[in-house]
Amino acid sequence: EDKVVQSPLSLVVHEGDTVTLNCSYEVTNFRSLLWYKQEKKAPTFLFMLTSSGIEKKSGRLSSILDKKELSSILNITATQTGDSAIYLCAVQGAQKLVFGQGTRLTINP
Amino acid sequence: ETGVTQTPRHLVMGMTNKKSLKCEQHLGHNAMYWYKQSAKKPLELMFVYSLEERVENNSVPSRFSPECPNSSHLFLHLHTLQPEDSALYLCASSPGELVQPQHFGDGTRLSIL
């Protein structure tokens, strides 16, 4: 059965710190890995990583896909209170998008 | 604004009631999805529609009944729900069935009394 595991499940840091969120997967016929940010409403799309695009960056956020290790990391530098959210990792396999449990990130001022 | 609109935002219903959740997407996408999000559990895919045809029914109880009248609208009809059905129900759309990314609506927070 396809599986996506995120770690840690919860993380509390101070504003200005750098954080690294992890995602590992076991998915048949990997097509892409996606990161979403969920505050109180809709999960909003951050990045999509594929075999042809294993590294993405947008401002203070960046993500890398390691297809050999079947994993990905999401880095956030110089964190701000507005980065507090649940970060979801999802992997598209042969049939559907499989989500991890999410990492709840809290940034304290 | 994600381009996917869900109504209502909140719904409280008794176990014997019948209600419907509505989703509308303004992105010109061909695939639409229903997900269930419960506390401390990953998003669970419930149904997938591609070009108005149901392509996935992820072992969902028959008390949940989806309807997709056209590629922009998706409904989830609810009847005789159980307390464990209380959750956030999210609708999403994507350009095609296996084409990412999916764009999500804000969800309907459902509480079963």
Coordinates of N, CA and C in Angstrom, one line a residue:
Chain A
E1 N 0.8 -1.2 0.0 CA 0.0 0.0 0.0 C 0.9 1.3 0.0
D2 N 0.5 2.2 -0.8 CA 1.3 3.5 -0.9 C 1.3 4.2 0.4
K3 N 2.4 4.8 0.8 CA 2.5 5.4 2.1 C 3.4 6.7 2.0
V4 N 3.0 7.7 2.7 CA 3.8 8.9 2.9 C 3.9 9.3 4.4
V5 N 5.2 9.5 4.8 CA 5.4 9.7 6.2 C 6.1 11.0 6.4
Q6 N 5.6 11.9 7.2 CA 6.3 13.2 7.5 C 6.8 13.2 8.9
S7 N 7.9 14.0 9.0 CA 8.5 14.2 10.4 C 9.2 15.5 10.4
P8 N 9.2 16.1 11.6 CA 8.4 15.7 12.8 C 6.9 16.0 12.6
L9 N 6.1 15.5 13.5 CA 4.7 15.8 13.4 C 4.4 17.2 13.9
S10 N 5.2 17.6 14.8 CA 5.0 19.0 15.4 C 6.4 19.6 15.7
L11 N 6.5 20.9 15.5 CA 7.7 21.6 15.6 C 7.4 23.0 16.1
V12 N 8.1 23.5 17.2 CA 8.0 24.8 17.7 C 9.3 25.5 17.7
V13 N 9.4 26.6 17.0 CA 10.7 27.3 17.0 C 10.5 28.8 17.2
H14 N 11.6 29.6 17.3 CA 11.5 31.0 17.4 C 11.6 31.7 16.1
E15 N 11.0 32.8 16.0 CA 11.1 33.7 14.8 C 12.5 33.9 14.4
G16 N 12.8 33.7 13.2 CA 14.2 33.9 12.7 C 15.0 32.6 12.5
D17 N 14.5 31.5 13.2 CA 15.2 30.2 13.0 C 15.0 29.7 11.6
T18 N 15.8 28.7 11.3 CA 15.6 27.9 10.1 C 15.1 26.5 10.4
V19 N 14.1 26.1 9.6 CA 13.5 24.8 9.9 C 13.6 23.9 8.7
T20 N 13.7 22.6 8.9 CA 13.7 21.6 7.9 C 12.6 20.5 8.2
L21 N 11.7 20.4 7.2 CA 10.6 19.4 7.4 C 10.9 18.2 6.4
N22 N 10.6 17.0 6.9 CA 11.0 15.8 6.1 C 9.7 15.1 5.6
C23 N 9.9 14.4 4.5 CA 8.9 13.6 3.9 C 9.5 12.4 3.2
S24 N 9.1 11.2 3.6 CA 9.5 10.0 3.0 C 8.3 9.3 2.4
Y25 N 8.6 8.5 1.3 CA 7.4 7.9 0.7 C 7.8 6.5 0.2
E26 N 6.7 5.7 0.1 CA 6.7 4.4 -0.6 C 5.5 4.4 -1.5
V27 N 5.7 4.7 -2.8 CA 4.6 4.8 -3.7 C 5.0 4.1 -5.0
T28 N 4.0 3.4 -5.5 CA 4.2 2.7 -6.8 C 4.1 3.7 -8.0
N29 N 5.1 3.6 -8.8 CA 5.2 4.4 -10.0 C 5.1 5.9 -9.7
F30 N 6.1 6.3 -9.0 CA 6.2 7.8 -8.6 C 6.1 8.7 -9.8
R31 N 5.3 9.7 -9.7 CA 5.2 10.7 -10.7 C 5.7 12.1 -10.2
S32 N 5.2 12.5 -9.0 CA 5.6 13.8 -8.5 C 5.4 13.9 -7.0
L33 N 6.1 14.8 -6.4 CA 5.9 15.1 -4.9 C 5.5 16.5 -4.8
L34 N 4.5 16.8 -3.9 CA 4.0 18.1 -3.8 C 4.0 18.5 -2.3
W35 N 4.3 19.8 -2.1 CA 4.2 20.4 -0.7 C 3.0 21.4 -0.7
Y36 N 2.3 21.4 0.4 CA 1.2 22.3 0.6 C 1.3 22.9 1.9
K37 N 0.8 24.2 2.1 CA 0.7 24.8 3.4 C -0.8 25.0 3.7
Q38 N -1.1 24.6 4.9 CA -2.5 24.7 5.4 C -2.6 25.5 6.6
E39 N -3.2 26.6 6.5 CA -3.5 27.4 7.8 C -4.9 27.0 8.2
K40 N -5.8 27.9 8.3 CA -7.1 27.5 8.8 C -8.1 27.1 7.7
K41 N -7.7 27.3 6.5 CA -8.6 27.0 5.4 C -8.0 26.0 4.4
A42 N -8.0 26.4 3.1 CA -7.6 25.5 2.1 C -6.1 25.2 2.1
P43 N -5.7 24.0 1.9 CA -4.3 23.8 1.6 C -3.9 24.5 0.4
T44 N -2.8 25.3 0.5 CA -2.4 26.1 -0.7 C -1.1 25.5 -1.2
F45 N -1.0 25.4 -2.5 CA 0.1 24.7 -3.2 C 1.4 25.5 -3.0
L46 N 2.5 24.8 -2.7 CA 3.8 25.5 -2.6 C 4.7 25.1 -3.7
F47 N 5.0 23.8 -3.8 CA 6.0 23.3 -4.8 C 5.5 21.9 -5.3
M48 N 6.0 21.6 -6.6 CA 5.9 20.3 -7.1 C 7.2 19.9 -7.6
L49 N 7.7 18.7 -7.3 CA 9.0 18.2 -7.6 C 8.8 16.9 -8.4
T50 N 9.5 16.8 -9.5 CA 9.4 15.6 -10.4 C 10.9 15.2 -10.7
S51 N 11.0 14.1 -11.4 CA 12.3 13.6 -11.8 C 13.1 14.6 -12.6
S52 N 12.3 15.5 -13.3 CA 13.0 16.5 -14.1 C 13.1 17.9 -13.4
G53 N 12.7 17.9 -12.2 CA 12.8 19.2 -11.4 C 12.9 18.9 -10.0
I54 N 14.1 18.5 -9.5 CA 14.2 18.0 -8.1 C 14.5 19.1 -7.1
E55 N 14.6 20.3 -7.5 CA 14.9 21.4 -6.6 C 14.1 22.6 -7.0
K56 N 13.3 23.2 -6.0 CA 12.5 24.4 -6.2 C 12.8 25.4 -5.1
K57 N 12.7 26.7 -5.4 CA 12.9 27.7 -4.4 C 12.0 28.8 -4.7
S58 N 11.4 29.4 -3.6 CA 10.6 30.6 -3.7 C 10.8 31.4 -2.4
G59 N 11.5 32.5 -2.6 CA 11.7 33.3 -1.4 C 12.5 32.6 -0.3
R60 N 11.9 32.5 0.9 CA 12.6 31.8 2.0 C 12.3 30.3 2.0
L61 N 11.5 29.8 1.1 CA 11.2 28.4 1.1 C 11.9 27.7 -0.1
S62 N 12.4 26.5 0.2 CA 13.0 25.7 -0.8 C 12.7 24.3 -0.5
S63 N 12.8 23.5 -1.6 CA 12.5 22.0 -1.4 C 13.4 21.2 -2.4
I64 N 13.8 20.1 -1.9 CA 14.7 19.2 -2.7 C 14.1 17.8 -2.6
L65 N 14.1 17.1 -3.8 CA 13.6 15.7 -3.9 C 14.9 14.8 -4.1
D66 N 14.9 13.8 -3.2 CA 16.0 12.8 -3.3 C 15.3 11.5 -3.8
K67 N 15.3 11.2 -5.1 CA 14.6 10.0 -5.6 C 15.3 8.7 -5.1
K68 N 16.6 8.8 -4.9 CA 17.3 7.6 -4.4 C 16.9 7.2 -3.0
E69 N 16.8 8.2 -2.2 CA 16.4 8.0 -0.8 C 14.8 8.0 -0.6
L70 N 14.1 8.2 -1.7 CA 12.6 8.3 -1.6 C 12.2 9.3 -0.6
S71 N 12.7 10.5 -0.7 CA 12.4 11.5 0.4 C 12.5 12.9 -0.2
S72 N 12.0 13.8 0.6 CA 12.1 15.2 0.2 C 12.2 16.0 1.5
I73 N 12.8 17.2 1.4 CA 12.8 18.1 2.5 C 12.3 19.5 2.1
L74 N 11.7 20.2 3.0 CA 11.2 21.5 2.8 C 11.9 22.4 3.8
N75 N 12.7 23.4 3.3 CA 13.4 24.3 4.2 C 12.7 25.6 4.2
I76 N 12.7 26.2 5.4 CA 12.2 27.6 5.6 C 13.3 28.3 6.4
T77 N 13.8 29.4 5.8 CA 14.8 30.2 6.4 C 14.2 31.4 7.0
A78 N 14.9 32.0 8.0 CA 14.4 33.3 8.6 C 12.9 33.2 8.9
T79 N 12.4 32.2 9.6 CA 11.0 32.0 9.8 C 10.3 33.2 10.4
Q80 N 9.0 33.4 10.0 CA 8.2 34.5 10.5 C 6.9 33.8 11.1
T81 N 6.2 34.6 12.0 CA 5.0 34.1 12.6 C 4.0 33.6 11.5
G82 N 4.0 34.3 10.4 CA 3.1 33.9 9.3 C 3.4 32.6 8.7
D83 N 4.5 32.0 9.0 CA 4.8 30.7 8.5 C 4.2 29.6 9.4
S84 N 3.6 29.9 10.5 CA 2.9 29.0 11.3 C 1.8 28.3 10.5
A85 N 1.8 27.0 10.4 CA 0.8 26.3 9.6 C 1.0 24.8 9.7
I86 N 0.2 24.1 9.1 CA 0.5 22.6 8.9 C 1.0 22.5 7.5
Y87 N 2.1 21.8 7.3 CA 2.7 21.6 6.0 C 2.5 20.2 5.6
L88 N 1.9 20.0 4.4 CA 1.5 18.7 3.9 C 2.4 18.3 2.8
C89 N 2.8 17.0 2.8 CA 3.5 16.4 1.7 C 2.6 15.4 1.1
A90 N 2.6 15.4 -0.3 CA 1.8 14.4 -1.0 C 2.5 13.9 -2.2
V91 N 2.3 12.6 -2.5 CA 3.0 12.0 -3.6 C 2.0 11.4 -4.6
Q92 N 2.2 11.8 -5.9 CA 1.3 11.2 -6.9 C 2.0 9.9 -7.4
G93 N 1.2 8.8 -7.3 CA 1.7 7.6 -7.8 C 0.9 7.2 -9.0
A94 N 0.7 5.9 -9.2 CA 0.1 5.4 -10.4 C -1.4 5.8 -10.5
Q95 N -2.0 5.9 -9.3 CA -3.5 6.0 -9.3 C -4.0 7.2 -8.6
K96 N -3.3 7.7 -7.5 CA -3.9 8.8 -6.8 C -2.8 9.6 -6.0
L97 N -3.2 10.7 -5.5 CA -2.3 11.5 -4.7 C -2.4 11.0 -3.2
V98 N -1.3 10.6 -2.6 CA -1.3 10.1 -1.3 C -0.7 11.2 -0.4
F99 N -1.4 11.5 0.7 CA -0.9 12.5 1.6 C -0.3 12.0 2.9
G100 N 0.7 12.7 3.4 CA 1.2 12.4 4.8 C 0.3 13.0 5.8
Q101 N 0.7 12.8 7.1 CA -0.1 13.3 8.2 C 0.1 14.8 8.4
G102 N 1.2 15.4 7.9 CA 1.4 16.8 8.0 C 2.4 17.1 9.2
T103 N 3.1 18.2 9.1 CA 3.9 18.7 10.2 C 3.3 20.0 10.6
R104 N 2.9 20.1 11.9 CA 2.4 21.3 12.5 C 3.6 22.2 12.9
L105 N 3.8 23.3 12.3 CA 4.9 24.2 12.6 C 4.3 25.4 13.3
T106 N 4.9 25.7 14.4 CA 4.5 26.9 15.2 C 5.8 27.8 15.3
I107 N 5.6 29.1 15.0 CA 6.7 30.1 15.1 C 6.3 31.0 16.2
N108 N 7.1 31.0 17.2 CA 6.9 32.0 18.3 C 7.7 33.3 18.1
P109 N 7.1 34.4 18.5 CA 7.8 35.7 18.3 C 8.9 35.8 19.3
Chain B
E1 N -7.6 33.4 -2.5 CA -8.7 32.8 -3.4 C -8.0 31.8 -4.3
T2 N -8.5 30.5 -4.1 CA -7.9 29.4 -4.9 C -8.6 29.1 -6.2
G3 N -9.7 29.7 -6.4 CA -10.5 29.3 -7.6 C -11.4 28.2 -7.4
V4 N -11.5 27.6 -6.1 CA -12.4 26.6 -5.8 C -13.2 27.0 -4.6
T5 N -14.5 27.0 -4.8 CA -15.4 27.6 -3.8 C -16.3 26.5 -3.2
Q6 N -16.4 26.4 -1.9 CA -17.2 25.4 -1.2 C -18.2 26.0 -0.4
T7 N -19.4 25.5 -0.4 CA -20.5 25.9 0.5 C -21.3 24.7 1.0
P8 N -21.8 24.8 2.3 CA -21.6 25.9 3.2 C -20.2 25.7 3.9
R9 N -19.7 26.7 4.6 CA -18.5 26.6 5.3 C -18.6 25.8 6.6
H10 N -19.8 25.8 7.2 CA -20.0 25.0 8.4 C -21.4 24.4 8.3
L11 N -21.5 23.2 8.8 CA -22.8 22.5 8.7 C -22.9 21.6 10.0
V12 N -24.0 21.8 10.7 CA -24.3 20.9 11.8 C -25.6 20.2 11.5
M13 N -25.6 18.9 11.6 CA -26.8 18.1 11.2 C -26.9 16.9 12.2
G14 N -28.2 16.5 12.3 CA -28.5 15.3 13.0 C -28.3 14.1 12.2
M15 N -28.2 12.9 12.9 CA -27.9 11.7 12.2 C -29.0 11.3 11.2
T16 N -30.2 11.8 11.3 CA -31.2 11.4 10.4 C -31.5 12.4 9.2
N17 N -30.7 13.5 9.3 CA -30.9 14.6 8.3 C -30.4 14.2 6.9
K18 N -30.8 14.9 5.9 CA -30.2 14.9 4.6 C -29.7 16.2 4.2
K19 N -28.5 16.4 3.8 CA -27.9 17.6 3.4 C -27.0 17.4 2.2
S20 N -26.6 18.5 1.6 CA -25.6 18.4 0.5 C -24.5 19.4 0.6
L21 N -23.3 19.0 0.2 CA -22.2 20.0 0.1 C -22.0 20.3 -1.3
K22 N -21.6 21.6 -1.6 CA -21.4 22.0 -2.9 C -20.0 22.5 -3.2
C23 N -19.5 22.2 -4.4 CA -18.1 22.7 -4.7 C -18.2 23.2 -6.2
E24 N -17.6 24.4 -6.4 CA -17.5 24.9 -7.7 C -16.1 25.4 -8.0
Q25 N -15.6 25.0 -9.2 CA -14.2 25.5 -9.6 C -14.3 26.4 -10.8
H26 N -13.5 27.4 -10.8 CA -13.4 28.4 -11.8 C -12.1 28.4 -12.6
L27 N -11.5 27.2 -12.6 CA -10.1 27.1 -13.1 C -10.1 26.4 -14.5
G28 N -11.2 26.0 -15.0 CA -11.2 25.2 -16.2 C -10.6 23.8 -16.1
H29 N -10.6 23.3 -14.9 CA -10.0 22.0 -14.7 C -11.0 20.9 -15.2
N30 N -10.4 19.7 -15.4 CA -11.3 18.5 -15.9 C -11.5 17.5 -14.8
A31 N -10.8 17.6 -13.7 CA -10.9 16.6 -12.6 C -11.3 17.3 -11.3
M32 N -12.1 16.6 -10.6 CA -12.5 17.1 -9.3 C -12.5 16.0 -8.2
Y33 N -12.3 16.4 -7.0 CA -12.1 15.4 -5.9 C -12.8 15.8 -4.6
W34 N -13.2 14.8 -3.9 CA -13.6 15.0 -2.5 C -12.7 14.3 -1.6
Y35 N -12.2 15.0 -0.5 CA -11.4 14.5 0.5 C -12.0 14.7 1.9
K36 N -11.7 13.8 2.8 CA -12.1 13.9 4.2 C -10.8 14.2 5.0
Q37 N -10.9 15.2 5.9 CA -9.7 15.5 6.8 C -10.2 15.4 8.2
S38 N -9.7 14.4 8.9 CA -10.0 14.2 10.3 C -8.8 14.6 11.1
A39 N -9.0 14.9 12.4 CA -7.9 15.3 13.3 C -6.8 14.2 13.3
K40 N -5.6 14.6 13.2 CA -4.4 13.7 13.3 C -4.4 12.5 12.3
K41 N -5.1 12.7 11.2 CA -5.1 11.7 10.2 C -4.8 12.3 8.8
P42 N -4.1 11.6 7.9 CA -3.9 12.2 6.6 C -5.2 12.5 5.9
L43 N -5.1 13.4 4.9 CA -6.3 13.6 4.0 C -6.6 12.2 3.4
E44 N -7.9 11.9 3.4 CA -8.4 10.7 2.8 C -9.2 11.0 1.6
L45 N -8.7 10.4 0.4 CA -9.4 10.6 -0.8 C -10.7 9.8 -0.8
M46 N -11.8 10.5 -1.1 CA -13.1 9.8 -1.1 C -13.6 9.5 -2.6
F47 N -13.6 10.5 -3.4 CA -14.1 10.3 -4.8 C -13.3 11.1 -5.7
V48 N -13.2 10.6 -7.0 CA -12.5 11.4 -8.1 C -13.5 11.4 -9.3
Y49 N -13.6 12.5 -9.9 CA -14.4 12.6 -11.1 C -13.4 13.2 -12.2
S50 N -13.5 12.6 -13.4 CA -12.7 13.1 -14.5 C -13.7 13.3 -15.7
L51 N -13.8 14.5 -16.1 CA -14.7 14.8 -17.2 C -16.1 14.3 -16.9
E52 N -16.5 14.5 -15.7 CA -17.8 14.2 -15.1 C -18.1 12.7 -14.9
E53 N -17.1 11.9 -15.2 CA -17.2 10.5 -14.9 C -16.5 10.1 -13.6
R54 N -17.2 9.3 -12.8 CA -16.5 8.9 -11.5 C -15.5 7.9 -11.9
V55 N -14.2 8.1 -11.4 CA -13.2 7.2 -11.7 C -12.6 6.5 -10.5
E56 N -13.0 7.0 -9.3 CA -12.5 6.5 -8.1 C -13.5 6.5 -7.0
N57 N -13.8 5.4 -6.3 CA -14.6 5.4 -5.1 C -13.8 4.7 -4.1
N58 N -13.3 5.4 -3.2 CA -12.3 4.8 -2.3 C -12.9 4.1 -1.1
S59 N -13.8 3.1 -1.4 CA -14.4 2.4 -0.3 C -15.2 3.3 0.7
V60 N -15.9 4.2 0.1 CA -16.6 5.2 1.0 C -18.0 4.6 1.2
P61 N -18.5 4.7 2.5 CA -19.9 4.2 2.8 C -20.9 4.8 1.9
S62 N -22.0 4.1 1.7 CA -23.0 4.6 0.7 C -23.8 5.8 1.3
R63 N -23.6 6.1 2.6 CA -24.3 7.3 3.1 C -23.7 8.6 2.5
F64 N -22.6 8.5 1.8 CA -22.0 9.6 1.1 C -22.3 9.3 -0.4
S65 N -22.9 10.2 -1.1 CA -23.3 10.0 -2.5 C -22.8 11.2 -3.3
P66 N -21.8 11.1 -4.2 CA -21.3 12.2 -5.0 C -22.2 12.4 -6.2
E67 N -22.1 13.7 -6.7 CA -22.8 14.0 -8.0 C -21.9 15.0 -8.7
C68 N -21.7 14.8 -10.0 CA -20.9 15.8 -10.8 C -21.7 16.1 -12.1
P69 N -22.5 17.1 -12.1 CA -23.4 17.4 -13.2 C -22.6 18.0 -14.4
N70 N -21.5 18.7 -14.1 CA -20.6 19.2 -15.2 C -19.2 19.4 -14.6
S71 N -18.3 19.7 -15.4 CA -16.9 19.7 -15.0 C -16.6 20.8 -14.0
S72 N -17.5 21.8 -13.8 CA -17.2 22.9 -12.9 C -17.9 22.7 -11.5
H73 N -18.8 21.7 -11.4 CA -19.6 21.6 -10.2 C -19.5 20.1 -9.6
L74 N -19.4 20.0 -8.3 CA -19.4 18.8 -7.6 C -20.2 18.9 -6.4
F75 N -21.0 17.8 -6.1 CA -21.8 17.8 -4.9 C -21.4 16.5 -4.1
L76 N -21.7 16.6 -2.8 CA -21.6 15.5 -1.9 C -22.9 15.4 -1.1
H77 N -23.7 14.4 -1.4 CA -25.0 14.3 -0.8 C -24.8 13.4 0.5
L78 N -25.4 13.9 1.6 CA -25.2 13.2 2.9 C -26.5 12.7 3.4
H79 N -26.6 11.5 3.9 CA -27.8 11.1 4.6 C -27.4 10.0 5.6
T80 N -28.1 10.0 6.7 CA -28.0 9.1 7.8 C -26.5 8.9 8.2
L81 N -25.9 10.1 8.5 CA -24.5 10.1 8.9 C -24.3 9.7 10.3
Q82 N -23.0 9.3 10.6 CA -22.6 8.8 12.0 C -21.7 9.9 12.6
P83 N -21.6 9.9 13.9 CA -20.8 10.9 14.6 C -19.3 10.8 14.1
E84 N -18.8 9.7 13.7 CA -17.4 9.6 13.2 C -17.2 10.3 11.9
D85 N -18.4 10.7 11.2 CA -18.3 11.4 10.0 C -18.0 12.9 10.2
S86 N -18.0 13.3 11.4 CA -17.6 14.7 11.7 C -16.2 15.0 11.3
A87 N -16.0 16.0 10.4 CA -14.7 16.2 9.8 C -14.7 17.4 9.0
L88 N -13.6 17.8 8.4 CA -13.5 18.8 7.4 C -13.5 18.1 6.0
Y89 N -14.5 18.5 5.2 CA -14.6 17.9 3.8 C -14.1 18.9 2.8
L90 N -13.0 18.5 2.1 CA -12.3 19.4 1.2 C -12.6 18.9 -0.2
C91 N -12.9 19.9 -1.1 CA -13.0 19.7 -2.5 C -11.7 20.2 -3.2
A92 N -11.3 19.5 -4.3 CA -10.1 20.0 -5.0 C -10.4 19.8 -6.5
S93 N -9.6 20.5 -7.3 CA -9.7 20.3 -8.7 C -8.3 20.3 -9.3
S94 N -8.1 19.7 -10.5 CA -6.8 19.7 -11.1 C -7.0 19.6 -12.6
P95 N -6.0 20.0 -13.4 CA -6.2 20.0 -14.9 C -6.7 18.7 -15.5
G96 N -6.2 17.6 -14.9 CA -6.6 16.3 -15.4 C -6.5 15.3 -14.2
E97 N -7.0 14.1 -14.4 CA -7.1 13.1 -13.3 C -5.7 12.9 -12.6
L98 N -4.7 12.7 -13.3 CA -3.4 12.4 -12.7 C -2.4 13.6 -12.9
V99 N -3.0 14.7 -13.2 CA -2.2 15.9 -13.5 C -2.2 16.9 -12.3
Q100 N -1.1 17.1 -11.8 CA -1.0 18.0 -10.6 C -0.5 19.4 -11.0
P101 N -0.7 20.4 -10.1 CA -1.2 20.3 -8.7 C -2.7 20.3 -8.6
Q102 N -3.2 19.8 -7.5 CA -4.6 20.0 -7.2 C -4.7 21.3 -6.4
H103 N -5.8 22.0 -6.7 CA -6.2 23.2 -5.9 C -7.4 23.0 -5.1
F104 N -7.3 23.4 -3.8 CA -8.3 23.1 -2.8 C -9.2 24.2 -2.5
G105 N -10.5 23.9 -2.1 CA -11.4 24.8 -1.6 C -11.1 25.0 -0.1
D106 N -11.8 25.9 0.6 CA -11.6 26.1 2.0 C -12.3 25.0 2.9
G107 N -13.1 24.2 2.3 CA -13.7 23.1 3.0 C -15.0 23.4 3.7
T108 N -15.7 22.3 4.0 CA -16.9 22.4 4.9 C -16.7 21.7 6.2
R109 N -16.8 22.4 7.3 CA -16.6 21.8 8.6 C -18.0 21.1 9.0
L110 N -18.0 19.8 9.0 CA -19.3 19.1 9.3 C -19.2 18.5 10.7
S111 N -20.3 18.8 11.4 CA -20.5 18.2 12.7 C -21.8 17.4 12.8
I112 N -21.7 16.2 13.2 CA -22.9 15.3 13.3 C -23.2 15.2 14.8
L113 N -24.5 15.6 15.1 CA -24.9 15.5 16.5 C -25.5 14.1 16.8

